[in-house]
Tab-separated table of C-alpha atoms in Angstrom:
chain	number	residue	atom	x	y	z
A	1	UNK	CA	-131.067	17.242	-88.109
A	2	UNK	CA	-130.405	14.821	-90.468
A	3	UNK	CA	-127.016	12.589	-90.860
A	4	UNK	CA	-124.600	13.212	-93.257
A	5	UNK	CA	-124.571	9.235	-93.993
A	6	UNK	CA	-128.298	10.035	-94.753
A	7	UNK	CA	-128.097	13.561	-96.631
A	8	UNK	CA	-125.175	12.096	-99.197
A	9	UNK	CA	-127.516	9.307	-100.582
A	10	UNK	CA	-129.818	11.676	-102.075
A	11	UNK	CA	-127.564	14.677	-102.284
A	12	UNK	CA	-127.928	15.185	-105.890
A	13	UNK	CA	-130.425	16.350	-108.037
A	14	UNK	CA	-131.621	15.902	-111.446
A	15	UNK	CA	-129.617	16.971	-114.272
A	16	UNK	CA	-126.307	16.980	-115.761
A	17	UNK	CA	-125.922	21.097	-115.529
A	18	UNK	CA	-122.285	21.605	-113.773
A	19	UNK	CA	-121.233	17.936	-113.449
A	20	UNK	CA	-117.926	17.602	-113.715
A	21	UNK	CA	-115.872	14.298	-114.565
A	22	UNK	CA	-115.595	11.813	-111.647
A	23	UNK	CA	-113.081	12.685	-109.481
A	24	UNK	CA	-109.735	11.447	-108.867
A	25	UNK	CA	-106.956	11.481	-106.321
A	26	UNK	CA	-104.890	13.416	-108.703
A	27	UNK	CA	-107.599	16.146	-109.274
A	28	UNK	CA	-108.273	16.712	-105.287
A	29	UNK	CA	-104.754	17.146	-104.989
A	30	UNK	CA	-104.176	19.452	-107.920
A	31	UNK	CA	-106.870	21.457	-106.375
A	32	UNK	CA	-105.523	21.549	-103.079
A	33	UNK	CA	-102.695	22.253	-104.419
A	34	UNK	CA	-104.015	25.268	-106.553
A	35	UNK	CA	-106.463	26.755	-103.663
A	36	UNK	CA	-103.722	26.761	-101.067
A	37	UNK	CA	-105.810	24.897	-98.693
A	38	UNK	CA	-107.029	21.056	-97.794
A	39	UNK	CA	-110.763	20.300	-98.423
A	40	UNK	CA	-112.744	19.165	-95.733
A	41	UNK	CA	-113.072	15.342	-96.001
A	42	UNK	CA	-116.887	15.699	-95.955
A	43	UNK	CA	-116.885	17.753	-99.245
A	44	UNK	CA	-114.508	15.459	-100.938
A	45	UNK	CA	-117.369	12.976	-99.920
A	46	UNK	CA	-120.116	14.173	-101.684
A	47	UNK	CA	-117.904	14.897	-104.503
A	48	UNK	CA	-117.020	11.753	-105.084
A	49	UNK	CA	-120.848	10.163	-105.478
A	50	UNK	CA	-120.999	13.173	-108.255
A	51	UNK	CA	-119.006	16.076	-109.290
A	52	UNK	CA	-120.845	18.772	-108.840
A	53	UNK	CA	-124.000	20.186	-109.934
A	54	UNK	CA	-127.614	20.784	-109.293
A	55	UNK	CA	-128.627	19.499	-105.286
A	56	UNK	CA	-131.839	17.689	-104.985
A	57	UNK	CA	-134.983	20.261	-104.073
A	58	UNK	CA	-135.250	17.948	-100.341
A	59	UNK	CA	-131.649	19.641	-99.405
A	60	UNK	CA	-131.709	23.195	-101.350
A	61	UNK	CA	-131.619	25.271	-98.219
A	62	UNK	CA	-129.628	26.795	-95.135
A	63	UNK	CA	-132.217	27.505	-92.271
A	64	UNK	CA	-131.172	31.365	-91.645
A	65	UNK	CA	-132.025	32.817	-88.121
A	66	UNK	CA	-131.889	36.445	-90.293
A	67	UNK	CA	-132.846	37.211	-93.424
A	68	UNK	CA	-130.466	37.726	-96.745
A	69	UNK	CA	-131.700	39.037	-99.536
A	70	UNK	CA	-132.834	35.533	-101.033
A	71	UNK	CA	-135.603	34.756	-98.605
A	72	UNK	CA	-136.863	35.768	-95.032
A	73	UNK	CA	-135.235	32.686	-93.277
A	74	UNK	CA	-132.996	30.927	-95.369
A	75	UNK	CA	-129.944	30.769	-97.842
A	76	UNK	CA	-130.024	28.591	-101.153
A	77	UNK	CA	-128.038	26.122	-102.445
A	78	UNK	CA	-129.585	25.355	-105.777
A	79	UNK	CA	-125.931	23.421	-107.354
A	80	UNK	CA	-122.114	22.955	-105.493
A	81	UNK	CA	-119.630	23.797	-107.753
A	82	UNK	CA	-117.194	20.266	-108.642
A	83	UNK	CA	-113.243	20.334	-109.328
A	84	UNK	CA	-112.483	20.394	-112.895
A	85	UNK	CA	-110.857	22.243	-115.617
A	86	UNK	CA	-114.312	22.143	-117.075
A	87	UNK	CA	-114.831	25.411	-119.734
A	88	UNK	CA	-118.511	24.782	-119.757
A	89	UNK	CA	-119.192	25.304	-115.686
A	90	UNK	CA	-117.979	27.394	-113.059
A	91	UNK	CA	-115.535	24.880	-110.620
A	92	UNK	CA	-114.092	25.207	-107.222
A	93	UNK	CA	-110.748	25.927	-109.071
A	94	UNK	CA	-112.201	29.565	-109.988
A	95	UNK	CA	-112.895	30.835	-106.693
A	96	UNK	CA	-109.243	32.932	-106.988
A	97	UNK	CA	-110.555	35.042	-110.306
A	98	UNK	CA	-114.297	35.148	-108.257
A	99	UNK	CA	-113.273	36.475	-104.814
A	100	UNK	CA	-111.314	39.011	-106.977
A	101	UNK	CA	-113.429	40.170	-109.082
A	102	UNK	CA	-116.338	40.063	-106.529
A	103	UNK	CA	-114.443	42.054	-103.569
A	104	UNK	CA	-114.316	38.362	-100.780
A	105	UNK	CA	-112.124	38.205	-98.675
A	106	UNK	CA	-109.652	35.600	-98.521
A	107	UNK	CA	-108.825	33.285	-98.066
A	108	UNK	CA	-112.191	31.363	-99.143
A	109	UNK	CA	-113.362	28.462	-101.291
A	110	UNK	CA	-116.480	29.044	-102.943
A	111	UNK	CA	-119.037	26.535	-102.795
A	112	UNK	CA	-122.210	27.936	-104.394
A	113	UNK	CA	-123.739	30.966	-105.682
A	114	UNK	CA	-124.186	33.478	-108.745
A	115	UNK	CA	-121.928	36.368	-108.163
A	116	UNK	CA	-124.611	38.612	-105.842
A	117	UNK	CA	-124.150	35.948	-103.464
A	118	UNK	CA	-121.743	32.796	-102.452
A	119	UNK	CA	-121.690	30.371	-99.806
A	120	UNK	CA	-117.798	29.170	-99.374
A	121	UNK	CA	-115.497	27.252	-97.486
A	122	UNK	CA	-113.737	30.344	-94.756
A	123	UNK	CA	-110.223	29.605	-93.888
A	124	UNK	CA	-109.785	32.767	-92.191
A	125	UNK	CA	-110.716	31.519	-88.884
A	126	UNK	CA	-108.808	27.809	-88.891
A	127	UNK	CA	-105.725	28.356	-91.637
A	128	UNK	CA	-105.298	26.418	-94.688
A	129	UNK	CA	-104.996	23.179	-93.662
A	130	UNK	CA	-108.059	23.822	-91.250
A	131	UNK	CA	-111.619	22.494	-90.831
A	132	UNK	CA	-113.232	25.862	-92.586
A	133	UNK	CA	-116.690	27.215	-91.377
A	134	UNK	CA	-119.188	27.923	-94.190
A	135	UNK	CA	-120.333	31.115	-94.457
A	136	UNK	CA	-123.036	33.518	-96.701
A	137	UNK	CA	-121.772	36.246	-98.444
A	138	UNK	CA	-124.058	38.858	-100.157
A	139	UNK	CA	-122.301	40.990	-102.007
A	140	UNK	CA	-124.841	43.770	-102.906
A	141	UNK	CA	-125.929	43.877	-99.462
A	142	UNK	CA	-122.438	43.628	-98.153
A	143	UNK	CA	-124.093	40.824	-95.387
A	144	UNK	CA	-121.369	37.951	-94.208
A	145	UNK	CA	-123.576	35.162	-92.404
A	146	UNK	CA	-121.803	32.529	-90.457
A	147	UNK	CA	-123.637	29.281	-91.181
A	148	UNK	CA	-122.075	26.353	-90.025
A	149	UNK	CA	-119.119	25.738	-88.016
A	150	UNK	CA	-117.525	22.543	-90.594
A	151	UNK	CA	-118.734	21.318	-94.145
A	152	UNK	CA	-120.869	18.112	-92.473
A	153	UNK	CA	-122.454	20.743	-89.777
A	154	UNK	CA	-123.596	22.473	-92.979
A	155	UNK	CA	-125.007	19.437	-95.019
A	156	UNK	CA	-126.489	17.968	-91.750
A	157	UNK	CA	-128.529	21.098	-91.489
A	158	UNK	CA	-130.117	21.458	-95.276
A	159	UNK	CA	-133.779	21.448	-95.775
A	160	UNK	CA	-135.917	22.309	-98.215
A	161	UNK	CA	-136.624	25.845	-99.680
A	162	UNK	CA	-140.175	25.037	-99.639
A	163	UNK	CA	-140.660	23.403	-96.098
A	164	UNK	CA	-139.221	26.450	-94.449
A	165	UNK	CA	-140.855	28.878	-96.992
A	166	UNK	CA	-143.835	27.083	-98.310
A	167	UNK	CA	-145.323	30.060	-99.554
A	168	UNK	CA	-141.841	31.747	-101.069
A	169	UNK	CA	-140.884	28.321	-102.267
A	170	UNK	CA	-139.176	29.907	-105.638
A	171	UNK	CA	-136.989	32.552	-103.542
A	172	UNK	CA	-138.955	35.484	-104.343
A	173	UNK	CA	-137.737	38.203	-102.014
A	174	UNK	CA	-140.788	40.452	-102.613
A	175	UNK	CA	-142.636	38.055	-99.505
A	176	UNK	CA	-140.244	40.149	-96.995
């Protein structure tokens, strides 16, 4: 398992696709404020080397004991959404309209994902001012996968897509 300290250097890929501006104090609290919950320190971490976007191929992937409907033994995480008001990307502040529109329950934070699937921040379990698990939902396959128990569980456990699926490496589910 690799260190948090260790993950965060090289966190980030390639790319300026869902960057948002560099956070600020004011902007974690606005969002705090706005989600109805605190963010785990760890996240606030990693958001502070770079606002969101696209995460480096070496930490893409959530080792899965079960499959989802993205590969046979793993979840992605291709980008984390950042904290802005930004009307070019998706941000953490839309996870209210998501989980709506997308049936979630709440109360979540999404983290990642494309509509058929998130990974968020679950408060449901710890409150809002909690250390949230993370947790998989697939929406068309109406699957809810606890991943981690906190955020820095989470990043500590990333791998590559292609060392646990070398030959699936692109998420094609047709391998299963």
């Amino acid at each position: 398992m690799a260190r948090f300290d260790e993950v965060k250097e090289t966190f980030w890929g390639e790319g300026r696709y869902g960057v948002q501006p560099a956070l600020t104090d004011a902007a974690v609290r606005d969002a705090e404020r706005r989600l109805g919950v605190r963010l785990p320190a760890s996240l606030l971490e990693l958001l502070r080397v770079q606002n969101g976007g696209q995460v480096a191929e070496a930490w893409n992937a959530f080792p899965t004991e079960v499959p989802t409907s993205w590969s046979v033994n793993h979840a992605p995480l291709d980008s984390v959404l950042g904290i802005g008001p930004s009307d070019d990307w998706m941000s953490l502040l839309d996870t209210g309209c998501l989980v709506e529109e997308w049936g979630l329950p709440s109360p979540l934070v999404l983290l990642s994902g494309d509509g058929h699937y998130w990974i968020a921040l679950d408060y449901r379990a710890c409150g809002p001012s909690g250390d949230p698990s993370v947790t998989w939902f697939d929406v068309e396959d109406g699957l809810e996968l606890p991943l981690a128990a906190d955020f820095r569980t989470f990043v500590e456990r990333l791998a590559s897509a292609a060392s646990l699926d070398p030959d699936d490496a692109d998420g094609d589910c047709s391998a299963r």
